[in-house]
mmCIF file of C-alpha atoms in Angstrom:
data_model
loop_
_atom_site.group_PDB
_atom_site.id
_atom_site.type_symbol
_atom_site.label_atom_id
_atom_site.label_comp_id
_atom_site.label_asym_id
_atom_site.label_seq_id
_atom_site.Cartn_x
_atom_site.Cartn_y
_atom_site.Cartn_z
ATOM 1 C CA LYS A 222 55.694 -45.666 -25.338
ATOM 2 C CA ALA A 223 52.410 -47.936 -23.977
ATOM 3 C CA GLY A 224 50.594 -46.658 -21.204
ATOM 4 C CA VAL A 225 49.406 -48.225 -17.917
ATOM 5 C CA THR A 226 47.370 -51.363 -19.164
ATOM 6 C CA GLN A 227 44.700 -52.805 -17.048
ATOM 7 C CA THR A 228 42.755 -56.348 -17.474
ATOM 8 C CA PRO A 229 39.426 -56.670 -17.345
ATOM 9 C CA ARG A 230 38.150 -53.309 -17.747
ATOM 10 C CA TYR A 231 34.755 -54.748 -15.952
ATOM 11 C CA LEU A 232 33.834 -57.095 -14.014
ATOM 12 C CA ILE A 233 30.267 -58.143 -12.339
ATOM 13 C CA LYS A 234 30.509 -60.440 -9.556
ATOM 14 C CA THR A 235 27.871 -61.964 -7.046
ATOM 15 C CA ARG A 236 28.903 -61.441 -3.124
ATOM 16 C CA GLY A 237 31.090 -63.849 -1.775
ATOM 17 C CA GLN A 238 33.347 -64.574 -4.696
ATOM 18 C CA GLN A 239 36.306 -63.937 -5.863
ATOM 19 C CA VAL A 240 38.027 -61.957 -8.271
ATOM 20 C CA THR A 241 41.563 -60.571 -9.182
ATOM 21 C CA LEU A 242 42.847 -57.742 -11.322
ATOM 22 C CA SER A 243 45.327 -57.555 -13.503
ATOM 23 C CA CYS A 244 47.707 -53.938 -14.685
ATOM 24 C CA SER A 245 51.023 -53.728 -17.066
ATOM 25 C CA PRO A 246 53.297 -50.674 -15.674
ATOM 26 C CA ILE A 247 54.527 -48.684 -18.059
ATOM 27 C CA SER A 248 58.293 -50.578 -19.292
ATOM 28 C CA GLY A 249 60.842 -50.077 -17.209
ATOM 29 C CA HIS A 250 58.502 -48.610 -14.322
ATOM 30 C CA ARG A 251 59.406 -50.930 -11.188
ATOM 31 C CA SER A 252 56.870 -49.024 -8.416
ATOM 32 C CA VAL A 253 52.794 -50.254 -8.822
ATOM 33 C CA SER A 254 50.254 -48.633 -6.701
ATOM 34 C CA TRP A 255 46.652 -49.537 -6.552
ATOM 35 C CA TYR A 256 43.921 -47.354 -5.850
ATOM 36 C CA GLN A 257 39.894 -47.783 -5.264
ATOM 37 C CA GLN A 258 37.389 -45.118 -6.403
ATOM 38 C CA THR A 259 34.123 -44.263 -5.037
ATOM 39 C CA PRO A 260 31.723 -41.878 -4.892
ATOM 40 C CA GLY A 261 31.516 -41.667 -1.539
ATOM 41 C CA GLN A 262 34.961 -41.845 -0.282
ATOM 42 C CA GLY A 263 36.739 -40.622 -3.093
ATOM 43 C CA LEU A 264 40.175 -42.131 -4.403
ATOM 44 C CA GLN A 265 41.410 -44.112 -1.445
ATOM 45 C CA PHE A 266 44.851 -45.899 -1.848
ATOM 46 C CA LEU A 267 45.187 -49.690 -1.492
ATOM 47 C CA PHE A 268 48.579 -50.662 -1.539
ATOM 48 C CA GLU A 269 52.077 -50.313 -3.416
ATOM 49 C CA TYR A 270 54.485 -52.563 -4.718
ATOM 50 C CA PHE A 271 58.153 -51.486 -5.517
ATOM 51 C CA SER A 272 60.863 -54.772 -6.807
ATOM 52 C CA GLU A 273 58.238 -57.588 -6.050
ATOM 53 C CA THR A 274 57.772 -56.086 -2.222
ATOM 54 C CA GLN A 275 55.447 -54.352 -0.948
ATOM 55 C CA ARG A 276 56.477 -51.461 0.310
ATOM 56 C CA ASN A 277 52.931 -49.291 1.767
ATOM 57 C CA LYS A 278 49.505 -50.417 2.749
ATOM 58 C CA GLY A 279 45.767 -48.582 2.800
ATOM 59 C CA ASN A 280 43.816 -48.923 5.523
ATOM 60 C CA PHE A 281 41.786 -51.878 3.931
ATOM 61 C CA PRO A 282 40.894 -55.228 5.052
ATOM 62 C CA GLY A 283 42.800 -58.037 4.271
ATOM 63 C CA ARG A 284 40.806 -59.442 2.132
ATOM 64 C CA PHE A 285 42.199 -56.795 0.081
ATOM 65 C CA SER A 286 45.439 -58.567 -0.675
ATOM 66 C CA GLY A 287 48.239 -57.836 -3.809
ATOM 67 C CA ARG A 288 51.806 -59.411 -5.313
ATOM 68 C CA GLN A 289 54.415 -58.050 -7.925
ATOM 69 C CA PHE A 290 55.807 -60.243 -10.850
ATOM 70 C CA SER A 291 59.748 -59.896 -11.270
ATOM 71 C CA ASN A 292 58.060 -57.962 -14.126
ATOM 72 C CA SER A 293 56.829 -55.300 -12.921
ATOM 73 C CA ARG A 294 53.167 -56.789 -13.620
ATOM 74 C CA SER A 295 50.844 -56.814 -10.450
ATOM 75 C CA GLU A 296 47.646 -58.486 -9.449
ATOM 76 C CA MET A 297 45.145 -57.782 -6.821
ATOM 77 C CA ASN A 298 43.118 -59.858 -5.300
ATOM 78 C CA VAL A 299 39.966 -59.684 -3.252
ATOM 79 C CA SER A 300 38.436 -62.359 -1.680
ATOM 80 C CA THR A 301 35.195 -63.019 -0.419
ATOM 81 C CA LEU A 302 33.048 -60.057 -2.339
ATOM 82 C CA GLU A 303 30.598 -57.244 -0.510
ATOM 83 C CA LEU A 304 28.425 -55.384 -2.206
ATOM 84 C CA GLY A 305 30.818 -52.023 -0.939
ATOM 85 C CA ASP A 306 33.383 -53.532 -2.905
ATOM 86 C CA SER A 307 32.267 -51.893 -6.093
ATOM 87 C CA ALA A 308 34.305 -49.358 -7.540
ATOM 88 C CA LEU A 309 36.471 -49.137 -10.113
ATOM 89 C CA TYR A 310 40.353 -49.937 -9.338
ATOM 90 C CA LEU A 311 42.804 -47.892 -10.495
ATOM 91 C CA CYS A 312 46.859 -49.167 -10.804
ATOM 92 C CA ALA A 313 49.376 -46.374 -11.351
ATOM 93 C CA SER A 314 53.012 -46.694 -12.396
ATOM 94 C CA SER A 315 56.018 -44.784 -11.437
ATOM 95 C CA LEU A 316 59.888 -44.938 -12.478
ATOM 96 C CA SER A 317 60.603 -45.459 -8.774
ATOM 97 C CA THR A 318 60.504 -43.273 -5.941
ATOM 98 C CA PHE A 319 58.432 -39.541 -5.830
ATOM 99 C CA ASN A 320 58.367 -39.744 -9.800
ATOM 100 C CA GLU A 321 55.155 -38.714 -11.581
ATOM 101 C CA GLN A 322 52.914 -41.405 -11.329
ATOM 102 C CA PHE A 323 50.845 -42.594 -14.347
ATOM 103 C CA PHE A 324 47.287 -43.989 -14.141
ATOM 104 C CA GLY A 325 45.375 -47.006 -15.712
ATOM 105 C CA PRO A 326 41.930 -46.416 -17.475
ATOM 106 C CA GLY A 327 41.094 -48.782 -14.231
ATOM 107 C CA THR A 328 38.794 -51.788 -13.465
ATOM 108 C CA ARG A 329 35.441 -51.375 -13.059
ATOM 109 C CA LEU A 330 34.342 -54.099 -10.447
ATOM 110 C CA THR A 331 30.016 -54.516 -9.958
ATOM 111 C CA VAL A 332 28.992 -57.036 -6.774
ATOM 112 C CA LEU A 333 25.754 -57.861 -6.853
ATOM 113 C CA LYS B 296 46.719 -38.293 9.104
ATOM 114 C CA GLN B 297 47.032 -36.540 5.680
ATOM 115 C CA GLU B 298 44.044 -34.331 5.172
ATOM 116 C CA VAL B 299 43.323 -32.616 1.059
ATOM 117 C CA THR B 300 40.600 -30.032 0.229
ATOM 118 C CA GLN B 301 39.617 -29.030 -2.955
ATOM 119 C CA ILE B 302 37.425 -26.140 -3.487
ATOM 120 C CA PRO B 303 35.840 -25.358 -4.793
ATOM 121 C CA ALA B 304 33.510 -28.448 -5.331
ATOM 122 C CA ALA B 305 31.957 -27.596 -8.545
ATOM 123 C CA LEU B 306 33.084 -24.644 -11.002
ATOM 124 C CA SER B 307 31.125 -23.346 -14.407
ATOM 125 C CA VAL B 308 33.378 -20.860 -16.602
ATOM 126 C CA PRO B 309 32.763 -19.038 -20.044
ATOM 127 C CA GLU B 310 34.853 -20.503 -22.803
ATOM 128 C CA GLY B 311 38.425 -17.806 -22.490
ATOM 129 C CA GLU B 312 38.330 -17.130 -18.792
ATOM 130 C CA ASN B 313 41.375 -17.980 -16.373
ATOM 131 C CA LEU B 314 40.201 -19.807 -14.193
ATOM 132 C CA VAL B 315 42.177 -21.145 -10.645
ATOM 133 C CA LEU B 316 41.527 -24.588 -8.708
ATOM 134 C CA ASN B 317 42.711 -24.681 -4.627
ATOM 135 C CA CYS B 318 44.085 -27.309 -2.734
ATOM 136 C CA SER B 319 45.485 -27.361 0.796
ATOM 137 C CA PHE B 320 46.324 -30.586 2.670
ATOM 138 C CA THR B 321 46.665 -30.486 6.404
ATOM 139 C CA ASP B 322 50.589 -31.830 6.582
ATOM 140 C CA SER B 323 52.760 -29.503 5.128
ATOM 141 C CA ALA B 324 55.759 -33.316 4.964
ATOM 142 C CA ILE B 325 54.848 -33.508 1.950
ATOM 143 C CA TYR B 326 57.427 -34.937 -0.918
ATOM 144 C CA ASN B 327 55.314 -33.587 -3.733
ATOM 145 C CA LEU B 328 52.040 -33.095 -4.847
ATOM 146 C CA GLN B 329 50.432 -34.297 -8.598
ATOM 147 C CA TRP B 330 47.886 -32.820 -10.636
ATOM 148 C CA PHE B 331 45.330 -35.025 -12.408
ATOM 149 C CA ARG B 332 42.288 -34.526 -14.636
ATOM 150 C CA GLN B 333 39.387 -37.248 -14.979
ATOM 151 C CA ASP B 334 36.986 -37.841 -17.630
ATOM 152 C CA PRO B 335 33.641 -39.056 -16.544
ATOM 153 C CA GLY B 336 34.397 -43.237 -16.061
ATOM 154 C CA LYS B 337 38.154 -42.949 -16.887
ATOM 155 C CA GLY B 338 41.520 -43.105 -15.413
ATOM 156 C CA LEU B 339 43.074 -40.204 -14.758
ATOM 157 C CA THR B 340 45.513 -38.101 -17.215
ATOM 158 C CA SER B 341 48.998 -36.646 -14.983
ATOM 159 C CA LEU B 342 48.629 -32.696 -15.896
ATOM 160 C CA LEU B 343 51.583 -31.457 -13.690
ATOM 161 C CA LEU B 344 53.665 -32.578 -10.879
ATOM 162 C CA ILE B 345 55.531 -30.603 -7.930
ATOM 163 C CA GLN B 346 58.301 -31.513 -5.854
ATOM 164 C CA SER B 347 59.102 -30.656 -2.663
ATOM 165 C CA SER B 348 61.880 -28.152 -3.605
ATOM 166 C CA GLN B 349 59.880 -26.273 -6.801
ATOM 167 C CA ARG B 350 57.841 -23.756 -6.143
ATOM 168 C CA GLU B 351 55.845 -24.359 -9.553
ATOM 169 C CA GLN B 352 55.384 -25.599 -12.591
ATOM 170 C CA THR B 353 54.080 -25.106 -15.984
ATOM 171 C CA SER B 354 53.008 -26.824 -18.910
ATOM 172 C CA GLY B 355 51.611 -25.116 -21.596
ATOM 173 C CA ARG B 356 48.067 -23.031 -20.635
ATOM 174 C CA LEU B 357 48.501 -24.642 -16.892
ATOM 175 C CA ASN B 358 50.762 -23.287 -14.159
ATOM 176 C CA ALA B 359 50.671 -25.172 -10.914
ATOM 177 C CA SER B 360 52.395 -23.668 -8.063
ATOM 178 C CA LEU B 361 52.701 -25.110 -4.559
ATOM 179 C CA ASP B 362 53.181 -23.670 -1.022
ATOM 180 C CA LYS B 363 54.282 -25.860 1.521
ATOM 181 C CA SER B 364 54.473 -23.742 4.553
ATOM 182 C CA SER B 365 50.834 -22.764 4.229
ATOM 183 C CA GLY B 366 49.808 -26.152 2.936
ATOM 184 C CA ARG B 367 48.759 -24.904 -0.484
ATOM 185 C CA SER B 368 48.636 -25.503 -4.005
ATOM 186 C CA THR B 369 46.872 -24.125 -6.895
ATOM 187 C CA LEU B 370 46.309 -25.039 -10.447
ATOM 188 C CA TYR B 371 45.923 -22.165 -12.786
ATOM 189 C CA ILE B 372 44.239 -22.802 -16.374
ATOM 190 C CA ALA B 373 44.987 -19.882 -19.093
ATOM 191 C CA ALA B 374 41.905 -19.276 -21.796
ATOM 192 C CA SER B 375 39.844 -21.802 -20.616
ATOM 193 C CA GLN B 376 38.357 -24.122 -23.294
ATOM 194 C CA PRO B 377 35.368 -26.883 -23.329
ATOM 195 C CA GLY B 378 37.592 -29.813 -23.708
ATOM 196 C CA ASP B 379 39.156 -28.602 -20.223
ATOM 197 C CA SER B 380 36.110 -29.434 -18.986
ATOM 198 C CA ALA B 381 36.848 -32.832 -16.379
ATOM 199 C CA THR B 382 37.331 -33.814 -12.639
ATOM 200 C CA TYR B 383 40.488 -32.034 -11.431
ATOM 201 C CA LEU B 384 42.184 -33.504 -8.667
ATOM 202 C CA CYS B 385 45.395 -33.238 -6.234
ATOM 203 C CA ALA B 386 47.754 -35.701 -4.646
ATOM 204 C CA VAL B 387 50.187 -35.695 -2.018
ATOM 205 C CA ALA B 388 52.460 -37.665 -1.090
ATOM 206 C CA ARG B 389 54.652 -38.389 1.933
ATOM 207 C CA GLY B 390 56.055 -40.928 4.043
ATOM 208 C CA THR B 391 58.263 -43.574 2.567
ATOM 209 C CA GLY B 392 56.918 -44.882 -0.948
ATOM 210 C CA ASN B 393 54.474 -43.399 -3.160
ATOM 211 C CA GLN B 394 51.594 -43.338 -0.994
ATOM 212 C CA PHE B 395 49.152 -40.935 -2.872
ATOM 213 C CA TYR B 396 46.454 -38.929 -0.663
ATOM 214 C CA PHE B 397 44.052 -37.451 -2.988
ATOM 215 C CA GLY B 398 41.969 -34.155 -2.787
ATOM 216 C CA THR B 399 37.755 -34.758 -3.229
ATOM 217 C CA GLY B 400 38.256 -32.685 -6.843
ATOM 218 C CA THR B 401 36.513 -30.197 -8.690
ATOM 219 C CA SER B 402 34.563 -30.442 -11.456
ATOM 220 C CA LEU B 403 35.367 -27.755 -14.188
ATOM 221 C CA THR B 404 32.249 -26.829 -16.585
ATOM 222 C CA VAL B 405 33.771 -24.497 -19.632
ATOM 223 C CA ILE B 406 30.506 -23.584 -21.665
ATOM 224 C CA PRO B 407 31.150 -22.790 -24.805
#
């Protein structure tokens, strides 16, 4: 079966702009989580959506937001981009709670 | 807050050697622990998931153990191969939902 897909794979933006990233989970999976990966901070949890509801939120500013649709696809939005937002953004899907998580290939965001 | 540490940060071994990667966490109230590998610039590939009630899991040449009371997990790789070269990450889940706390990873190089 198809894995987790993320679009776009690469993005270049300038400071102050906003960006929307998309994640399509494995068919049947209801949980979608988002992570930010940087060389300095490693992998950090952004938020998780389950059945269209945000269930957990990490310690990120309000510029980072997300949503989940009825088909479990999820989007993440970052407004007023800063240079420090340059990172690999990873999406993970899971069948439900405490099940194995499967990650997508990520979206590489570069902020100039 | 859950802190996850992985030792060593980097490891270089000759092909065929058996090796052990270590993961420790500060809060033993976890729900599960998952091991991943990450190839450069790529997403995470799930290797093994250990539920909190389990002591170990095996998949092929990989064996992962979990000792919640001491806050430790080990990933044993038998008969290492050059294709095993990657960064190995452990992640623990606690609280509600699928929020994972990641370690900083062990970069493994297997020399032919």
